[in-house]
Coordinates of C-alpha atoms in Angstrom, one line a residue:
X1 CA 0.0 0.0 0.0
X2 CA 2.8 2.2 0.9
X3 CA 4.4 1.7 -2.2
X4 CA 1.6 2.5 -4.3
X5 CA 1.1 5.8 -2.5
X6 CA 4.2 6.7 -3.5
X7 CA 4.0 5.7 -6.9
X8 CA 1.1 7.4 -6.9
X9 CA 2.5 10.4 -5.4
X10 CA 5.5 10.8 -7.5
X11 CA 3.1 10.3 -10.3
X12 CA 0.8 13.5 -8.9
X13 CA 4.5 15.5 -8.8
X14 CA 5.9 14.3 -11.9
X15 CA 2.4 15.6 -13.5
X16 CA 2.5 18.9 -11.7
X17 CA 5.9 19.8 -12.5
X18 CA 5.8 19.1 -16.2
X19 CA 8.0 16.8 -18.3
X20 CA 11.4 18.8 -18.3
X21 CA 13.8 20.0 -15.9
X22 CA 16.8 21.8 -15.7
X23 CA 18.7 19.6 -16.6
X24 CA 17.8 18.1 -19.9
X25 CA 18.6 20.1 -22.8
X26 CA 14.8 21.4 -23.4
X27 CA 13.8 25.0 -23.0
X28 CA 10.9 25.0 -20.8
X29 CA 9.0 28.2 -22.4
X30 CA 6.0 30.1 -21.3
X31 CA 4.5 33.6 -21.9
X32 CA 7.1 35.4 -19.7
X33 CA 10.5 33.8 -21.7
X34 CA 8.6 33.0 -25.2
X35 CA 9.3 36.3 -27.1
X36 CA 13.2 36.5 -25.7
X37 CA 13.9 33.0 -26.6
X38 CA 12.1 32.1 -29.6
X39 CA 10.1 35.3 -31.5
X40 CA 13.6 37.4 -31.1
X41 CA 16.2 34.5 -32.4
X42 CA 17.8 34.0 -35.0
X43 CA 17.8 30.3 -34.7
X44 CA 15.6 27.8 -35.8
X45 CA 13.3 26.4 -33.1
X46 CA 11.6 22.9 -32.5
X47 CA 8.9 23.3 -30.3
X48 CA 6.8 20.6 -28.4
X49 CA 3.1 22.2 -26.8
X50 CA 2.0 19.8 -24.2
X51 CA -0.4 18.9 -21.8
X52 CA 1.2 17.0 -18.5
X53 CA -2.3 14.5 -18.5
X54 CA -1.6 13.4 -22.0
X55 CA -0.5 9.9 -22.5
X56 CA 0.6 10.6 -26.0
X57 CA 2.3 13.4 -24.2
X58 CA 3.9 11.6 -21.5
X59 CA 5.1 9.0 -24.8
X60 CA 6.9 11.3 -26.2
X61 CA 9.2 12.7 -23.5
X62 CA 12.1 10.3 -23.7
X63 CA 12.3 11.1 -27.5
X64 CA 12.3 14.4 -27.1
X65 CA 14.7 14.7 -24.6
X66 CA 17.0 12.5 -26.8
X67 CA 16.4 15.1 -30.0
X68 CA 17.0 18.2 -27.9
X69 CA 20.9 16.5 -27.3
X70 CA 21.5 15.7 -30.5
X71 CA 20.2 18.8 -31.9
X72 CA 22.1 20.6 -29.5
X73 CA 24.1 23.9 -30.8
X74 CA 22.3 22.9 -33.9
X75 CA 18.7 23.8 -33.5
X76 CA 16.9 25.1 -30.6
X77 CA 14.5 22.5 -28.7
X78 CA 11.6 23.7 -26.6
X79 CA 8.5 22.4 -24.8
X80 CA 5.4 24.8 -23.8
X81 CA 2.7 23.6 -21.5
X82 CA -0.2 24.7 -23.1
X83 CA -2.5 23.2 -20.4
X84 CA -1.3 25.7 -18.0
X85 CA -0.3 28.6 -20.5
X86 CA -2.9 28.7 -22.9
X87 CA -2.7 31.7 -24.5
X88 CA 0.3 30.7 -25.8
X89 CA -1.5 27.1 -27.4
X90 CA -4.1 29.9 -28.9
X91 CA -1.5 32.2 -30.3
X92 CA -0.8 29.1 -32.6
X93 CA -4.1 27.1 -33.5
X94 CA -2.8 24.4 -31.0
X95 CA -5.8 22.1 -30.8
X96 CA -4.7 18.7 -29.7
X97 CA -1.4 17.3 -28.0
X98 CA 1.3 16.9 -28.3
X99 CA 1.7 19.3 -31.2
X100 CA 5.4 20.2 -32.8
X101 CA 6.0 23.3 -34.6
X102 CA 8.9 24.7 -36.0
X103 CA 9.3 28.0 -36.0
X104 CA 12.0 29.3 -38.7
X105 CA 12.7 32.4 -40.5
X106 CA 9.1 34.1 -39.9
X107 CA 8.2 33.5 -36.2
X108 CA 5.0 34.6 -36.5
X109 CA 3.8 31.6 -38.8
X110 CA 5.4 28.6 -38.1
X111 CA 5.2 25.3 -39.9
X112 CA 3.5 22.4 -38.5
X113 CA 5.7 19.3 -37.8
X114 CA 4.2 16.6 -40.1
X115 CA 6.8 14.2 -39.5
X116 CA 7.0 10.6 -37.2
X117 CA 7.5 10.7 -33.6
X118 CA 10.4 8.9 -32.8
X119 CA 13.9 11.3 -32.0
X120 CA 15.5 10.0 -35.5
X121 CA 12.4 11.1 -37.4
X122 CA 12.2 14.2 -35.6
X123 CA 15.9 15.5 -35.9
X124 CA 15.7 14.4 -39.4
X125 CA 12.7 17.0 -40.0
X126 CA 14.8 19.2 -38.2
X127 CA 18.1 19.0 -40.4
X128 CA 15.9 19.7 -43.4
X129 CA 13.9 22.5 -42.0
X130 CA 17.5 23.8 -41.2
X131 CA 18.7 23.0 -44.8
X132 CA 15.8 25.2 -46.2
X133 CA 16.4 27.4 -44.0
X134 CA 20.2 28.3 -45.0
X135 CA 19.0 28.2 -49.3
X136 CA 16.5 30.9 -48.3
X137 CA 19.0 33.3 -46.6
X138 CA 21.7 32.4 -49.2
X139 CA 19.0 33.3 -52.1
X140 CA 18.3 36.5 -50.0
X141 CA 14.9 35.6 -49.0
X142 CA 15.0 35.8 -45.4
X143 CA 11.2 34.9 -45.0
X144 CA 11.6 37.7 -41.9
X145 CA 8.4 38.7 -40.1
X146 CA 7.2 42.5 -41.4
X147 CA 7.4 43.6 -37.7
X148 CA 10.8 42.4 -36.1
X149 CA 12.9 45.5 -36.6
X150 CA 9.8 48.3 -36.6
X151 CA 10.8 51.6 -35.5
X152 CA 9.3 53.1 -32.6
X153 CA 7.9 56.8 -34.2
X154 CA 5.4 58.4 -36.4
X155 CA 2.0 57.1 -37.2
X156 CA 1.6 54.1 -34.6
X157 CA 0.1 50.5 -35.9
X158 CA -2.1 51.8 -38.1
X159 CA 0.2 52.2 -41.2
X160 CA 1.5 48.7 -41.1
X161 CA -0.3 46.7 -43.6
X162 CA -2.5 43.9 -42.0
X163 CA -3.6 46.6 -39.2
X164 CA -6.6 48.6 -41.1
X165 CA -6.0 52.4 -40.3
X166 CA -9.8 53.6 -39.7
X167 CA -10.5 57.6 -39.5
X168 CA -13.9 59.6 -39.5
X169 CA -14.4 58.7 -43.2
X170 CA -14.5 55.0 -43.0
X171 CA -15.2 53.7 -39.9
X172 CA -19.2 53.0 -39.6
X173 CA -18.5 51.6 -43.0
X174 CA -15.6 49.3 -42.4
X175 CA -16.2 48.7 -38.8
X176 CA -20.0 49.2 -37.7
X177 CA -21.6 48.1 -40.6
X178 CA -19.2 44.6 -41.6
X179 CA -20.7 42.3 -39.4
X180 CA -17.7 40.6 -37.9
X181 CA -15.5 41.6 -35.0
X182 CA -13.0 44.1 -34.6
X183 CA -10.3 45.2 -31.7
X184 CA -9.7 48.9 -32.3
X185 CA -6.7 50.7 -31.5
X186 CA -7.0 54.4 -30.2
X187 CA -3.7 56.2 -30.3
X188 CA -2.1 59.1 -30.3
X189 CA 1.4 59.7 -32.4
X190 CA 3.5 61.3 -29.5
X191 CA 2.5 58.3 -26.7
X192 CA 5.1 56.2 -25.6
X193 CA 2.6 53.3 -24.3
X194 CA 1.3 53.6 -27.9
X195 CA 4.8 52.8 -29.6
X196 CA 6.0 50.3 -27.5
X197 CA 2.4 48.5 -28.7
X198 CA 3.0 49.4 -32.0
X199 CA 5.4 46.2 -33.0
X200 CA 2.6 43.7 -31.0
X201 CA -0.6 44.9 -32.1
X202 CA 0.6 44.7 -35.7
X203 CA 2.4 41.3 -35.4
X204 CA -0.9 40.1 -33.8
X205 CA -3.2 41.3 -36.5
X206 CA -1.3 39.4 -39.2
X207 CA -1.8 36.1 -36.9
X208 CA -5.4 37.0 -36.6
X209 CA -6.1 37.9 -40.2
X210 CA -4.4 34.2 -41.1
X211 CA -6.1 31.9 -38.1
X212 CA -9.4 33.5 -38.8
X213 CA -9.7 33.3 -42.5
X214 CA -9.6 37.4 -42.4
X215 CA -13.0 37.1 -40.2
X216 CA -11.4 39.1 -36.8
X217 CA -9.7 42.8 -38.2
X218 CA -7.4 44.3 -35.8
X219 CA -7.6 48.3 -36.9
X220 CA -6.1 51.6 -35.3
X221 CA -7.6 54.9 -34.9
X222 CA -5.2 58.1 -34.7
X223 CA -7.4 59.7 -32.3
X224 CA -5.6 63.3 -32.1
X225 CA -6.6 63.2 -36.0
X226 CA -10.2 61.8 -36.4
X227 CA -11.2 63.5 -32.7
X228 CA -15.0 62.8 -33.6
X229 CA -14.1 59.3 -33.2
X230 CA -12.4 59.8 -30.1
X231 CA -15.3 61.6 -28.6
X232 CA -18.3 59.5 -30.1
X233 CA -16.0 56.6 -28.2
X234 CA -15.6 58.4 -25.0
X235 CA -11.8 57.9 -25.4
X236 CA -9.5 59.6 -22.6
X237 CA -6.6 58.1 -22.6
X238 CA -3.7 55.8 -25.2
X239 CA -3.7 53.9 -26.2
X240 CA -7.6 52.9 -25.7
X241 CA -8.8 49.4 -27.4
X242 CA -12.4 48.9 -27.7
X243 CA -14.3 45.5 -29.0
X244 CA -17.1 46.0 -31.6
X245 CA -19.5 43.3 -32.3
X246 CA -22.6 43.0 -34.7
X247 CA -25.6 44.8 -32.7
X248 CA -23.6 45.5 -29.5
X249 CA -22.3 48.3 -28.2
X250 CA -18.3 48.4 -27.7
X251 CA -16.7 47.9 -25.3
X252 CA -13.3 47.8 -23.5
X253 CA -10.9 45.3 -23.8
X254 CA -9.1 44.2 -20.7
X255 CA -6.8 41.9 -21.7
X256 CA -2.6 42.1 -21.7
X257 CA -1.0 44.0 -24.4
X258 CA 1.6 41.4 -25.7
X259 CA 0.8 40.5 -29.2
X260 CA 0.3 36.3 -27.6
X261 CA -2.6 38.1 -25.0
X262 CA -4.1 39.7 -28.2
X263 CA -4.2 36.9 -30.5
X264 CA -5.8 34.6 -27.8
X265 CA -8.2 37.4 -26.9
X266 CA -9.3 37.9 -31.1
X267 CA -9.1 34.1 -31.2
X268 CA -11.5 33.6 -28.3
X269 CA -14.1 36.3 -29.6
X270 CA -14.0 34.9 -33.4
X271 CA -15.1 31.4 -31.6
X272 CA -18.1 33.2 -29.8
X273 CA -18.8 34.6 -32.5
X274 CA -18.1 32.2 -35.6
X275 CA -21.0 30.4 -37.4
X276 CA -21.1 26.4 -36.9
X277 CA -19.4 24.7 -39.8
X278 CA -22.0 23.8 -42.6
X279 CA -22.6 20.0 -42.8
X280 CA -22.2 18.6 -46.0
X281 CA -23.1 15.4 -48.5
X282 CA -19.9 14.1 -49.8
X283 CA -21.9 14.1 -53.4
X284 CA -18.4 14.3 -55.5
X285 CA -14.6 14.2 -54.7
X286 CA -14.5 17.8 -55.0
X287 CA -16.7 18.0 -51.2
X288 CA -14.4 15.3 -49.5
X289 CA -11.0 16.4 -50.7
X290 CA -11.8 20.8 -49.8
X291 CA -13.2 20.2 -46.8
X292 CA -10.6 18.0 -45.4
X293 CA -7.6 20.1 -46.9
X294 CA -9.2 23.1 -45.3
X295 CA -9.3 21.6 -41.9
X296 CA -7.6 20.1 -39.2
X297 CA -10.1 17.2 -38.7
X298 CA -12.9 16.2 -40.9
X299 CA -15.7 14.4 -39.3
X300 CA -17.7 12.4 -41.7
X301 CA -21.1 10.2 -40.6
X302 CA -22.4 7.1 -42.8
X303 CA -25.5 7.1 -42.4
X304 CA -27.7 4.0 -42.9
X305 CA -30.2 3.9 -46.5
X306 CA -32.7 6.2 -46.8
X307 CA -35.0 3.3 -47.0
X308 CA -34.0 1.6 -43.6
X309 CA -34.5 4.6 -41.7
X310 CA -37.1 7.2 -43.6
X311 CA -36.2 11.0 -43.8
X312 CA -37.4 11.6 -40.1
X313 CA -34.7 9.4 -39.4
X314 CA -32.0 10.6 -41.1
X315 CA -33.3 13.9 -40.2
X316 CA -32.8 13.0 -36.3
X317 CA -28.7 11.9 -37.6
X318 CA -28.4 15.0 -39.3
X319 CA -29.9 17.0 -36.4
X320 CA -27.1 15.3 -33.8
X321 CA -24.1 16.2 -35.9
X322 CA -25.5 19.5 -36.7
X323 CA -25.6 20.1 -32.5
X324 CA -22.1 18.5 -32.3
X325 CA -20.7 20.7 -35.1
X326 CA -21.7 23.7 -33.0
X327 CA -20.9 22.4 -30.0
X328 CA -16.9 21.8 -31.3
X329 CA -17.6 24.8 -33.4
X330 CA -14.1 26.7 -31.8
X331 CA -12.1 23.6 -33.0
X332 CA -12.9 24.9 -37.0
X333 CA -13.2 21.2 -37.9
X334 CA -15.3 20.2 -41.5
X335 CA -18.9 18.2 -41.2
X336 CA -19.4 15.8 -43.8
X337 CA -22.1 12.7 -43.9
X338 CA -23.0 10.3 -47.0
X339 CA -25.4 7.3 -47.2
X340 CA -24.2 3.8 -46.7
X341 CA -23.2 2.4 -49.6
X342 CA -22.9 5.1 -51.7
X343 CA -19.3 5.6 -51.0
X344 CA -18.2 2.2 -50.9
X345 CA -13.8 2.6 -51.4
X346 CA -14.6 5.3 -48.4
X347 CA -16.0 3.0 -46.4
X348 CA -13.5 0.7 -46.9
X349 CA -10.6 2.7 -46.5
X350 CA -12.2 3.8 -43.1
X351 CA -12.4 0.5 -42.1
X352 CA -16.4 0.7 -41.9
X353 CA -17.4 -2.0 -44.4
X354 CA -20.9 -2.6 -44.7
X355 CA -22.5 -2.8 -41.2
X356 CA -23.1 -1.0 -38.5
X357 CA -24.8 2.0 -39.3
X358 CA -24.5 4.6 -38.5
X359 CA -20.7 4.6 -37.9
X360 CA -18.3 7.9 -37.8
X361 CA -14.7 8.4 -38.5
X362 CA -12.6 11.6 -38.2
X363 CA -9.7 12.1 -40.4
X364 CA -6.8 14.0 -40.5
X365 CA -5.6 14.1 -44.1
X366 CA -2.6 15.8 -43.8
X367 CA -1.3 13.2 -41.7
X368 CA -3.5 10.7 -43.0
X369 CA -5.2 9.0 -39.5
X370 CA -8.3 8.3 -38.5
X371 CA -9.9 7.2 -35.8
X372 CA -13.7 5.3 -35.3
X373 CA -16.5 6.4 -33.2
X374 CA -16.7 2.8 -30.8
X375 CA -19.7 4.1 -29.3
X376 CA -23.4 5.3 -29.6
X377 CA -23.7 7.6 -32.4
X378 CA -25.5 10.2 -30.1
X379 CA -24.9 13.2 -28.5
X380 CA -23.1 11.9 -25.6
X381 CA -21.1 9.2 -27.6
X382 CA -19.8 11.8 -30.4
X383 CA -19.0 14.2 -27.5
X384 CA -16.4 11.5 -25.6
X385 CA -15.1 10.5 -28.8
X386 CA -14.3 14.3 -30.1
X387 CA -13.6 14.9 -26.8
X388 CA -11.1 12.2 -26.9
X389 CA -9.7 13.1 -30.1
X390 CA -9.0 17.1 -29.1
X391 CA -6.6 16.2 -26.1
X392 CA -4.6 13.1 -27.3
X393 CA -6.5 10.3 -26.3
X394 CA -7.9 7.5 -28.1
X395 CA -6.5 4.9 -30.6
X396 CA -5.8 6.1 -34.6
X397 CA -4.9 3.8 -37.8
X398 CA -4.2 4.7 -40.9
X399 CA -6.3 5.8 -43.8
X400 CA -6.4 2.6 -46.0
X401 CA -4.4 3.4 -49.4
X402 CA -2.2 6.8 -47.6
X403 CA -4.5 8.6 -49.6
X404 CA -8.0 9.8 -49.4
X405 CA -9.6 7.3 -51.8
X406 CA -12.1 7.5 -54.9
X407 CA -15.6 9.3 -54.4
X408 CA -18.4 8.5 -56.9
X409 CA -20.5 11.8 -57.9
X410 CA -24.1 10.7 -56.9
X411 CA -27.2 13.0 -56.6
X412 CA -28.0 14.7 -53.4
X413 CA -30.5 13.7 -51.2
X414 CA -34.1 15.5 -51.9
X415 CA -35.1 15.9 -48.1
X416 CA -37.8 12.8 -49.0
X417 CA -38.7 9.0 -47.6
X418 CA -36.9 6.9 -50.3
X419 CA -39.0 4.8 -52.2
X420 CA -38.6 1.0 -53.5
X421 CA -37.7 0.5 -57.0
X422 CA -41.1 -0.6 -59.5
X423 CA -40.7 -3.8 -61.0
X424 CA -42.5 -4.5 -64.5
X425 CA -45.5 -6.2 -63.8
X426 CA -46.4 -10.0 -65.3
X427 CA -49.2 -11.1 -67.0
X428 CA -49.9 -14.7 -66.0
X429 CA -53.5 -14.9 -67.8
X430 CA -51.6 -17.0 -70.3
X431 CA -49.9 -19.4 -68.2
X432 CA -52.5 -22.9 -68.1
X433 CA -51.5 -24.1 -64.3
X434 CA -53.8 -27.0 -64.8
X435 CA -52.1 -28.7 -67.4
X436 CA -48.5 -28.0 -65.9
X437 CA -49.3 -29.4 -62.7
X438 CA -50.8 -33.0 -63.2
X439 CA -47.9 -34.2 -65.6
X440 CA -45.5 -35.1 -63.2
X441 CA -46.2 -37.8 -61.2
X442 CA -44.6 -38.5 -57.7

C-alpha cells in the first residue's frame, strides 16, 4: 500500500511539475521567456506544446529529450505547456497534444511538424527545415516577419499593412456596418505606451487575419486626427482598445497587451462569435477532398439507407451532428455525412465495411489518420469520442491506401422518404397451371 502511495504520489509531482527540468537540454517556455527566446532569435526552433495529463504526451518525453541532445548547438528544442499557459497554445491554432511546430525564418507563422514521432524522425525533419532554412537566406529571401525590426515613431500600428487604419471617413462603413468583429486601437502619435504597442498589435493582426480566415480585423484609430471618433468613443486616454461586435455596443478590452494576450483574446471572440461549420453530403470528390484540406479534422457520418431509416430518421442523424458541429464549433473542424453504400472505397478505407450504421470516423488528411467512433452515435457518444480526439487520447490507424480514396458523384438527397424501385408487372393470364401441374407424377 505504501508503495503504491508513493507511486502514486510521484506520479501527482511528476504531472505537476511538467516533463522537463533543468537539466535536460529542453527549453521549458512560457508567456514570460517565449518572445526572448524564440520570436527574437535567430535560430531555428523545434517546439513541443504539451499537456502533462496526455499519454501521447507523457510518450513522447524520452524522445524528445533524446532530440534536444542531439540537436544541441544545432537547433533550438523547446516544450510549452499549453494546459497551464494557454494563451500561448491559442496564439498558434494548437488544438490537440502533443503538437510540434517549427518555427524558422518568420516567427510569426510557423510550420506544422508533419513528421513521425520517434527522436530520429524528428531530428531528421529538423536537419531539413535547417537545410531550407540556410537556401533561403543564401537566395536573400529571409522569410523575416514585417514587424521584427519596426521603428518606434510616427503614425503608430495603423500604417502597417495587416492593421486597417480607420479615421472619420471610413469607420461605420468598415467597422460598424461589416458584421464581424473588430479590436480597435486608439492612439495618439506622440504616446510612448502607444509605440511600444506598436510592434505587438501589428504582429498580432497578421496572426489574426491568417487563423481567422480574415473574419477578426485588428484596426487603429489616430485619435488626435479623427477627434469625432475619439469623442463618439468616449476615449481619454492611449492607447484605448475597444471591442465592436454586430448589434452590441463596444466595449473595453481588458486583456494584456503582448501581441500572444491579443491573438488569444481575437481568437477567443472569433469562436463566440463564428457560425457552426455547414454540414455537407460528400456528393463528389470535389466535397471530400476541400473540406478536409481546409481543416484540421474532418468528421464524416455514414448514415444508414434512406430506405431503412425514412427521412425523419436521417433527419434526427443530421440533427445530432448538426448540434455536435456547433458544440466543437471553436475547433474549425469540416462536417461531412454520406449514405451507406454510396461511397463504398470510403468506407472501406475507413475501415467501416458494410454494417453497422450509423458509424463515424474523423480524419486528419494531412497526416492521414483516422480514428472510429466505438460508441453510440449520439450526442453523448460523439462528445467523448471528439472529446477524446481534441486532447490526445484514443486509438488512430491509418487511412487505407495513404491517400484519401475514390468518391463517386451521386445525386443529393431530396429531403424525402426513399422509395422501392417498380418492377414490371407480369401477366400470368396466359400461363395454363392445370395442365402444368398433373404431368408429373410423384
Amino acid at each position: 500500500m505504501r508503495l503504491l502511495l508513493g507511486l502514486l504520489g510521484c506520479s501527482l509531482v511528476y504531472m505537476v511539475q511538467g516533463f522537463y527540468s533543468a537539466s535536460d537540454d529542453v527549453v521549458e517556455l512560457n508567456p514570460s521567456n517565449f518572445n526572448r527566446e524564440v520570436l527574437q532569435s535567430d535560430s531555428l526552433w523545434l517546439i513541443e506544446f504539451y499537456a502533462p495529463w496526455c499519454g501521447h504526451c507523457q510518450s513522447l518525453t524520452a524522445d524528445w529529450k533524446k532530440t534536444a541532445t542531439a540537436l544541441k548547438g544545432i537547433v533550438k528544442v523547446g516544450a510549452v505547456d499549453a494546459d497551464q499557459h494557454k494563451s500561448l497554445g491559442g496564439q498558434y491554432g494548437v488544438r490537440g497534444f502533443p503538437t510540434i511546430k517549427i518555427f524558422g525564418a518568420n516567427k510569426n507563422k510557423p510550420d506544422d511538424f508533419q513528421g513521425g514521432r520517434s527522436s530520429q524522425a524528428i531530428v531528421d525533419g529538423a536537419l531539413n527545415a535547417l537545410h531550407t532554412l540556410v537556401k533561403d537566406r543564401m537566395s536573400g529571401r529571409s522569410g523575416g516577419s514585417d514587424y521584427s525590426r519596426q521603428s518606434g515613431g510616427g503614425g503608430g500600428g495603423g500604417s502597417k499593412k495587416d492593421v486597417v487604419e480607420l479615421t472619420d471617413d471610413n469607420f461605420d462603413r468598415l467597422v460598424l456596418n461589416s458584421g464581424e468583429v473588430w479590436l480597435v486601437e486608439f492612439f495618439a502619435p506622440w504616446c510612448g505606451h502607444c509605440k511600444s504597442l506598436e510592434p505587438e498589435w501589428a504582429a498580432a493582426a497578421s496572426a489574426v487575419k491568417e487563423q481567422t480566415k480574415d473574419k477578426v480585423h485588428l484596426g487603429a484609430v489616430d485619435a488626435t486626427v479623427h477627434q469625432g471618433l475619439a469623442s463618439r468613443y468616449g476615449i481619454r486616454g492611449f492607447p484605448t482598445i475597444k471591442i465592436f461586435k454586430k448589434g452590441e455596443e463596444p466595449e473595453d478590452y481588458q486583456g494584456g497587451r503582448t501581441r500572444g494576450d491579443i491573438i488569444a483574446q481575437a481568437l477567443d471572440l472569433f469562436s463566440d462569435n463564428v457560425a457552426p461549420p455547414e454540414l455537407l453530403e460528400i456528393v463528389n470528390a470535389d466535397v471530400l477532398k476541400k473540406t478536409c484540406d481546409d481543416y484540421q479534422l474532418c468528421v464524416i457520418a455514414v448514415l444508414p439507407h434512406i430506405l431503412d431509416t425514412g427521412a425523419a430518421g436521417r433527419n434526427g442523424y443530421l440533427e445530432v451532428m448538426k448540434k455536435m458541429a456547433e458544440k466543437y464549433k471553436k475547433k474549425m473542424w469540416g462536417w461531412l455525412w454520406t449514405e451507406a453504400g454510396a461511397q463504398m472505397e470510403l468506407e472501406a478505407s475507413l475501415g467501416i465495411g458494410g454494417f453497422g450504421y450509423p458509424a463515424m470516423a474523423a480524419i486528419n488528411a494531412r497526416k492521414m489518420k483516422f480514428a472510429l467512433l466505438k460508441g453510440s452515435f449520439s450526442e453523448t457518444g460523439i462528445h467523448e469520442f471528439l472529446r477524446d480526439l481534441s486532447v490526445g487520447r484514443g486509438s488512430t490507424a491509418t487511412v487505407g491506401g495513404g491517400a484519401l480514396p475514390n468518391i463517386n458523384s451521386v445525386e443529393a438527397w431530396d429531403g424525402k422518404d426513399g422509395e422501392l424501385p417498380v418492377e414490371d408487372d407480369y401477366d400470368l393470364s396466359d400461363v395454363d397451371l392445370d395442365d402444368d401441374f398433373g404431368k408429373d407424377e410423384l
